[in-house]
Amino acid sequence: MDNIKTIKDPVLSIKNLFVSYDKGKYAVNDVSADIKRNSVTAIMGPSGCGKSTLLRAVNRMHELYETIETKGSIDLNGKDIFKMPAIQLRRMTGMVFQRPNPFPTMSIYDNVIAGYKLNGIHLKRSKRDEIVERSLRDVTLWDEVKDGLYKKGTFLSGGQQQRLCIARALAFGPEVILLDEPTSALDPVATSKIEDLMVSLKENYTILMVTHNMSQAARISDYSMFMYLGELVEYGKTKDMFTRPKDRRTEEYLTGKFG
Amino acid sequence: MMSNSDNKSIQSQVSRRKRKDQFYHGLMIGLSVITILPVILIIFKLVVEGIGQISLEFLVQTPPDSFEAMSATAAGERIPGGIANGITGTLLMVSVASAMAIPVGILTGIYLYENPKKFLAGLTRNVSDILQGVPSIVLGLIAYLWVVKHITNGFSALAGSVSLAIMMLPMIVRSTEETLKMIPVSIKEAALALGVPYYKVLLRVLIPTGFSGLLTGILLGISRILGETAPLLLTALGSSRINLDITEPVSAIPLLIWEFYNDPNMVDLIWSSSLLLMALVLFLNVTSKQIAKRKK
């Protein structure tokens, strides 16, 4: 098996991407990879290897911080993301963070619809209701919250809050969902719910997920990337990588020699 | 095995510790009481001396002249009139000062939060700390030079408001910055990741999330300027009638207290005016504490 750096009709196509926090020090160092449509791709690697940095380059989150420099190109459906307005790009990419972060002043309903509401997109009541119900059903939260949609989102449990945040990211119908260690703050039961959810979501979305947890990557991802010191060491089908890693560093990481 | 004498010495040690413990416990309670006692005594004294004057008339009429007050006192009656000119003057100046200081303070606070390391931000932070320590009479002098001499060409409510606004500004700047800093960065990032333009993230996510903190800062700022007297002596001057024109001299509750103090016939009015002022300040403080508590 080869490193699948180029595939046909990718959702995302990352080419020679460099990201530096400090001048000359690259947290992401010359990474190139295509991401397959309707699949779960996991980015693995030890702490500080640049996996979150890579993920956050995709929706140009780095632009919030002046000192971060990004070089290289990322295409989303064949269009250069650095040439489109950041706002448009971010509406096409949903992001889910490490810790659940529903907007504390908003109800569950408003949190789901926040993408529309905050962007000033006015929808008919019936259309809004429909989007909220569909998004909450997609994340299997609907039955748990349908009687209390106007309660604050922060009253939910951690796992429910994280599913709410995923619903918020889905409501806009993004092309790609970016998840940054979405289960690292959750208990095992909530984690397994989120994992099941990701497997079911790939029917309609492409999922790119950073994970610290190798067994999670093995359970739910179709493709895996292994990053080390900012470089993309190995990228391939998850099954192949876990059974026959090509690079010695990947093997050592997967067998727990470091991490 | 423990001998009898060992046992005794341990017992005496324990009882000595217990006595020490009790002593410090008592000392702590005593010192706490000493700390809160002045406030209780002040409120007690104000209520006892001032409550007799408080009535509807006190709130809607202007002060009597010295002769009226003297004859009422001589006859053992309640002093007629009230401090309506002071109440309206204080409300006018505090409102104008708030209208100036709140937007500027909040925007500056947001700037400091967004650019914590910029040179200008550091400078602003230091200057605002210094501003907080500037004696209020100096701010009065500055407002006198700027406004009284050059803008309104005479003592005015506007000049008073400017000096109060400068006093209030640093409190609002710092409380805005501190409040925003407490909001997790990921809340801001979540909103930006939804493709929300930055100004909307600020207006619709960050400010509502920190709203109670901002409000607390504003209320404390207002309660701070409510009782200021020194700068008003140089700017608003005082007025015996109700005035709502900001280019004219105006009275204020603390200014009236100062005037009453200078007139031996008006002593009773000092107490009632102070009581009203104290009640307003207490109300604002308690309200802001309640808001801060609800936030947690």
Coordinates of C-alpha atoms in Angstrom, one line a residue, chain B:
Chain B
M1 CA 3.0 2.3 77.7
M2 CA 2.2 5.9 78.6
S3 CA 3.1 7.0 82.0
N4 CA 0.8 9.1 84.1
S5 CA 3.1 12.2 83.9
D6 CA 3.3 12.0 80.1
N7 CA -0.5 11.9 80.0
K8 CA -0.8 14.9 82.2
S9 CA 1.7 17.0 80.1
I10 CA -0.2 16.1 77.0
Q11 CA -3.4 17.1 78.6
S12 CA -2.0 20.5 79.7
Q13 CA -0.6 20.9 76.2
V14 CA -4.0 20.3 74.6
S15 CA -5.8 22.6 77.0
R16 CA -3.2 25.3 76.3
R17 CA -3.7 24.9 72.6
K18 CA -7.4 25.0 73.1
R19 CA -7.1 28.3 75.0
K20 CA -4.9 29.7 72.3
D21 CA -7.4 28.6 69.7
Q22 CA -10.2 30.3 71.5
F23 CA -8.2 33.4 71.9
Y24 CA -7.5 33.8 68.2
H25 CA -11.0 32.8 67.3
G26 CA -12.3 35.6 69.6
L27 CA -9.7 38.0 68.2
M28 CA -10.9 37.3 64.6
I29 CA -14.5 37.9 65.5
G30 CA -13.6 41.0 67.4
L31 CA -11.7 42.5 64.5
S32 CA -14.4 41.6 62.0
V33 CA -16.9 43.4 64.2
I34 CA -14.7 46.4 64.3
T35 CA -14.5 46.4 60.5
I36 CA -18.2 46.3 59.9
L37 CA -19.1 48.4 62.9
P38 CA -18.5 51.8 61.3
V39 CA -20.9 51.0 58.4
I40 CA -23.6 49.9 60.8
L41 CA -23.1 52.9 63.0
I42 CA -23.2 55.3 60.0
I43 CA -26.4 53.7 58.7
F44 CA -27.9 53.7 62.2
K45 CA -27.0 57.4 62.8
L46 CA -28.3 58.4 59.3
V47 CA -31.6 56.7 59.8
V48 CA -32.2 58.0 63.3
E49 CA -31.3 61.6 62.4
G50 CA -32.5 61.7 58.8
I51 CA -35.7 59.7 58.6
G52 CA -37.8 62.5 60.1
Q53 CA -37.2 64.7 57.1
I54 CA -37.8 62.1 54.5
S55 CA -41.2 62.5 52.8
L56 CA -42.6 63.0 49.3
E57 CA -42.0 66.8 49.7
F58 CA -38.3 66.1 50.4
L59 CA -38.0 64.4 47.0
V60 CA -40.0 66.9 44.9
Q61 CA -39.2 70.4 46.4
T62 CA -36.2 72.6 46.4
P63 CA -34.4 73.6 49.6
P64 CA -35.9 76.4 51.8
D65 CA -34.0 79.6 52.4
S66 CA -32.1 80.0 55.6
F67 CA -34.8 82.0 57.3
E68 CA -37.6 79.5 56.6
A69 CA -35.4 76.8 57.9
M70 CA -34.6 78.8 61.0
S71 CA -38.2 79.6 61.8
A72 CA -39.2 75.9 61.3
T73 CA -36.4 74.8 63.6
A74 CA -37.3 77.4 66.2
A75 CA -40.9 76.2 66.1
G76 CA -39.8 72.7 66.5
E77 CA -41.3 71.7 63.1
R78 CA -39.9 69.8 60.2
I79 CA -37.8 71.9 57.9
P80 CA -39.9 72.6 54.8
G81 CA -38.7 71.9 51.2
G82 CA -36.5 69.2 49.9
I83 CA -33.6 68.4 47.6
A84 CA -35.3 67.9 44.3
N85 CA -32.6 70.1 42.6
G86 CA -29.9 67.9 44.0
I87 CA -31.6 64.7 43.0
T88 CA -32.3 65.8 39.4
G89 CA -28.8 67.3 39.1
T90 CA -27.2 64.1 40.3
L91 CA -29.3 62.0 38.0
L92 CA -28.5 64.3 35.1
M93 CA -24.8 64.4 35.6
V94 CA -24.5 60.7 36.3
S95 CA -26.5 59.9 33.2
V96 CA -24.4 62.1 31.0
A97 CA -21.2 60.8 32.6
S98 CA -22.4 57.2 32.0
A99 CA -23.3 58.0 28.4
M100 CA -19.8 59.2 27.9
A101 CA -17.8 56.7 29.9
I102 CA -19.7 53.4 29.3
P103 CA -19.3 53.2 25.5
V104 CA -15.7 54.4 25.6
G105 CA -14.9 52.2 28.5
I106 CA -16.4 49.1 27.0
L107 CA -14.8 49.6 23.6
T108 CA -11.4 50.3 25.3
G109 CA -11.8 47.2 27.4
I110 CA -12.6 45.1 24.3
Y111 CA -9.5 46.5 22.6
L112 CA -7.3 45.6 25.6
Y113 CA -8.8 42.1 25.6
E114 CA -8.2 41.6 21.9
N115 CA -4.7 43.0 21.8
P116 CA -3.3 42.1 25.2
K117 CA 0.4 42.5 24.2
K118 CA 0.4 45.5 21.9
F119 CA 2.3 48.5 23.1
L120 CA -0.7 50.8 23.0
A121 CA -2.7 48.3 25.0
G122 CA 0.0 48.2 27.7
L123 CA 0.1 52.0 27.8
T124 CA -3.7 52.2 28.0
R125 CA -3.8 49.7 30.8
N126 CA -1.1 51.6 32.8
V127 CA -2.7 55.0 32.1
S128 CA -6.1 53.8 33.2
D129 CA -4.6 52.4 36.4
I130 CA -3.0 55.8 37.0
L131 CA -6.2 57.5 36.2
Q132 CA -7.9 55.5 38.9
G133 CA -5.5 57.0 41.5
V134 CA -5.8 60.6 40.4
P135 CA -7.4 62.7 43.2
S136 CA -10.9 63.6 42.2
I137 CA -10.3 67.3 42.8
V138 CA -7.6 67.2 40.1
L139 CA -10.1 65.8 37.7
G140 CA -12.4 68.6 38.7
L141 CA -9.6 71.1 37.8
I142 CA -9.1 69.5 34.5
A143 CA -12.8 69.6 33.6
Y144 CA -12.8 73.2 34.8
L145 CA -10.0 74.0 32.3
W146 CA -11.4 72.1 29.4
V147 CA -15.1 72.6 29.7
V148 CA -15.9 75.5 32.0
K149 CA -13.3 77.8 30.5
H150 CA -13.6 76.8 26.9
I151 CA -16.8 75.0 26.0
T152 CA -19.7 76.2 28.2
N153 CA -18.0 79.4 29.3
G154 CA -19.2 79.1 32.8
F155 CA -19.9 76.4 35.4
S156 CA -22.1 73.7 34.0
A157 CA -23.5 70.2 34.4
L158 CA -21.5 69.2 31.4
A159 CA -18.3 70.0 33.1
G160 CA -19.4 68.0 36.1
S161 CA -20.3 65.1 33.9
V162 CA -16.9 65.2 32.2
S163 CA -15.0 65.0 35.5
L164 CA -17.3 62.2 36.7
A165 CA -16.9 60.3 33.4
I166 CA -13.1 60.4 33.7
M167 CA -13.4 59.0 37.2
M168 CA -15.7 56.2 36.0
L169 CA -13.8 55.3 32.9
P170 CA -10.9 53.3 34.3
M171 CA -13.3 51.1 36.3
I172 CA -15.3 50.2 33.3
V173 CA -12.2 49.6 31.1
R174 CA -10.7 47.2 33.6
S175 CA -13.9 45.4 34.5
T176 CA -14.7 44.9 30.8
E177 CA -11.3 43.5 30.1
E178 CA -11.4 41.2 33.1
T179 CA -14.9 40.0 32.3
L180 CA -14.0 39.2 28.7
K181 CA -10.9 37.4 29.8
M182 CA -13.0 35.0 31.9
I183 CA -15.0 33.8 28.8
P184 CA -13.3 30.7 27.4
V185 CA -11.5 31.3 24.1
S186 CA -13.3 28.3 22.7
I187 CA -16.7 30.2 22.9
K188 CA -15.3 32.9 20.6
E189 CA -13.7 30.3 18.3
A190 CA -16.9 28.4 18.1
A191 CA -18.7 31.5 16.9
L192 CA -16.0 32.4 14.4
A193 CA -15.9 28.8 13.2
L194 CA -19.6 29.2 12.2
G195 CA -18.5 31.9 9.8
V196 CA -19.9 34.7 12.0
P197 CA -18.3 38.1 11.2
Y198 CA -16.1 39.3 14.0
Y199 CA -18.3 42.3 15.1
K200 CA -21.3 40.0 15.4
V201 CA -19.3 37.6 17.6
L202 CA -18.5 40.5 19.8
L203 CA -22.0 41.9 19.9
R204 CA -24.0 38.8 20.0
V205 CA -21.8 36.2 21.7
L206 CA -19.1 37.8 23.8
I207 CA -21.0 40.8 25.3
P208 CA -24.1 38.8 26.1
T209 CA -22.0 36.1 27.7
G210 CA -20.1 38.6 29.8
F211 CA -23.2 40.8 30.3
S212 CA -23.5 40.4 34.1
G213 CA -19.8 41.1 34.5
L214 CA -20.1 44.3 32.4
L215 CA -23.2 45.4 34.3
T216 CA -21.5 44.9 37.7
G217 CA -18.6 47.0 36.6
I218 CA -20.9 49.8 35.4
L219 CA -23.0 49.8 38.6
L220 CA -19.9 49.9 40.8
G221 CA -18.6 52.8 38.6
I222 CA -21.9 54.7 39.1
S223 CA -21.9 54.1 42.8
R224 CA -18.4 55.4 42.9
I225 CA -19.2 58.7 41.3
L226 CA -22.6 59.2 42.9
G227 CA -21.2 60.7 46.0
E228 CA -18.3 62.7 44.5
T229 CA -18.3 66.2 45.8
A230 CA -14.9 67.8 45.2
P231 CA -14.8 67.9 41.4
L232 CA -18.4 69.2 41.3
L233 CA -17.5 72.2 43.4
L234 CA -15.2 73.3 40.6
T235 CA -17.5 72.4 37.7
A236 CA -21.2 72.1 38.4
L237 CA -21.0 74.7 41.2
G238 CA -24.6 74.2 42.4
S239 CA -27.9 75.7 41.8
S240 CA -30.9 76.5 44.0
R241 CA -33.4 75.5 41.3
I242 CA -34.1 72.4 39.3
N243 CA -32.1 72.6 36.1
L244 CA -31.9 70.1 33.3
D245 CA -29.8 72.2 30.9
I246 CA -26.4 70.7 30.7
T247 CA -24.7 74.0 29.8
E248 CA -26.0 75.6 33.1
P249 CA -24.8 75.2 36.7
V250 CA -26.6 72.4 38.4
S251 CA -26.8 71.1 41.9
A252 CA -26.1 67.5 43.2
I253 CA -27.0 65.7 46.4
P254 CA -23.4 65.8 47.7
L255 CA -23.1 69.5 46.8
L256 CA -26.3 70.2 48.8
I257 CA -24.9 68.3 51.7
W258 CA -21.9 70.6 51.6
E259 CA -24.1 73.7 51.4
F260 CA -26.3 72.5 54.3
Y261 CA -23.2 72.0 56.3
N262 CA -22.3 75.6 55.9
D263 CA -25.7 76.8 57.1
P264 CA -26.3 76.1 60.8
N265 CA -30.1 76.2 60.3
M266 CA -30.1 73.3 57.8
V267 CA -28.4 70.6 59.9
D268 CA -31.4 68.3 59.7
L269 CA -31.3 68.3 56.0
I270 CA -27.7 67.1 56.0
W271 CA -28.8 63.9 57.7
S272 CA -31.7 63.2 55.4
S273 CA -29.7 64.0 52.2
S274 CA -26.9 61.8 53.4
L275 CA -29.4 59.0 54.1
L276 CA -30.8 59.2 50.6
L277 CA -27.3 59.2 49.0
M278 CA -26.2 56.3 51.2
A279 CA -29.3 54.4 50.3
L280 CA -28.7 54.8 46.6
V281 CA -25.0 53.7 46.9
L282 CA -26.0 50.7 49.0
F283 CA -28.7 49.8 46.5
L284 CA -26.3 49.8 43.6
N285 CA -23.7 47.8 45.5
V286 CA -26.1 45.2 46.6
T287 CA -27.6 44.9 43.2
S288 CA -24.2 44.5 41.5
K289 CA -23.3 41.8 44.1
Q290 CA -26.5 40.0 43.4
I291 CA -25.9 40.1 39.6
A292 CA -22.3 38.8 40.1
K293 CA -23.6 36.0 42.3
R294 CA -26.2 35.0 39.8
K295 CA -23.5 34.8 37.2
K296 CA -21.8 32.0 39.2

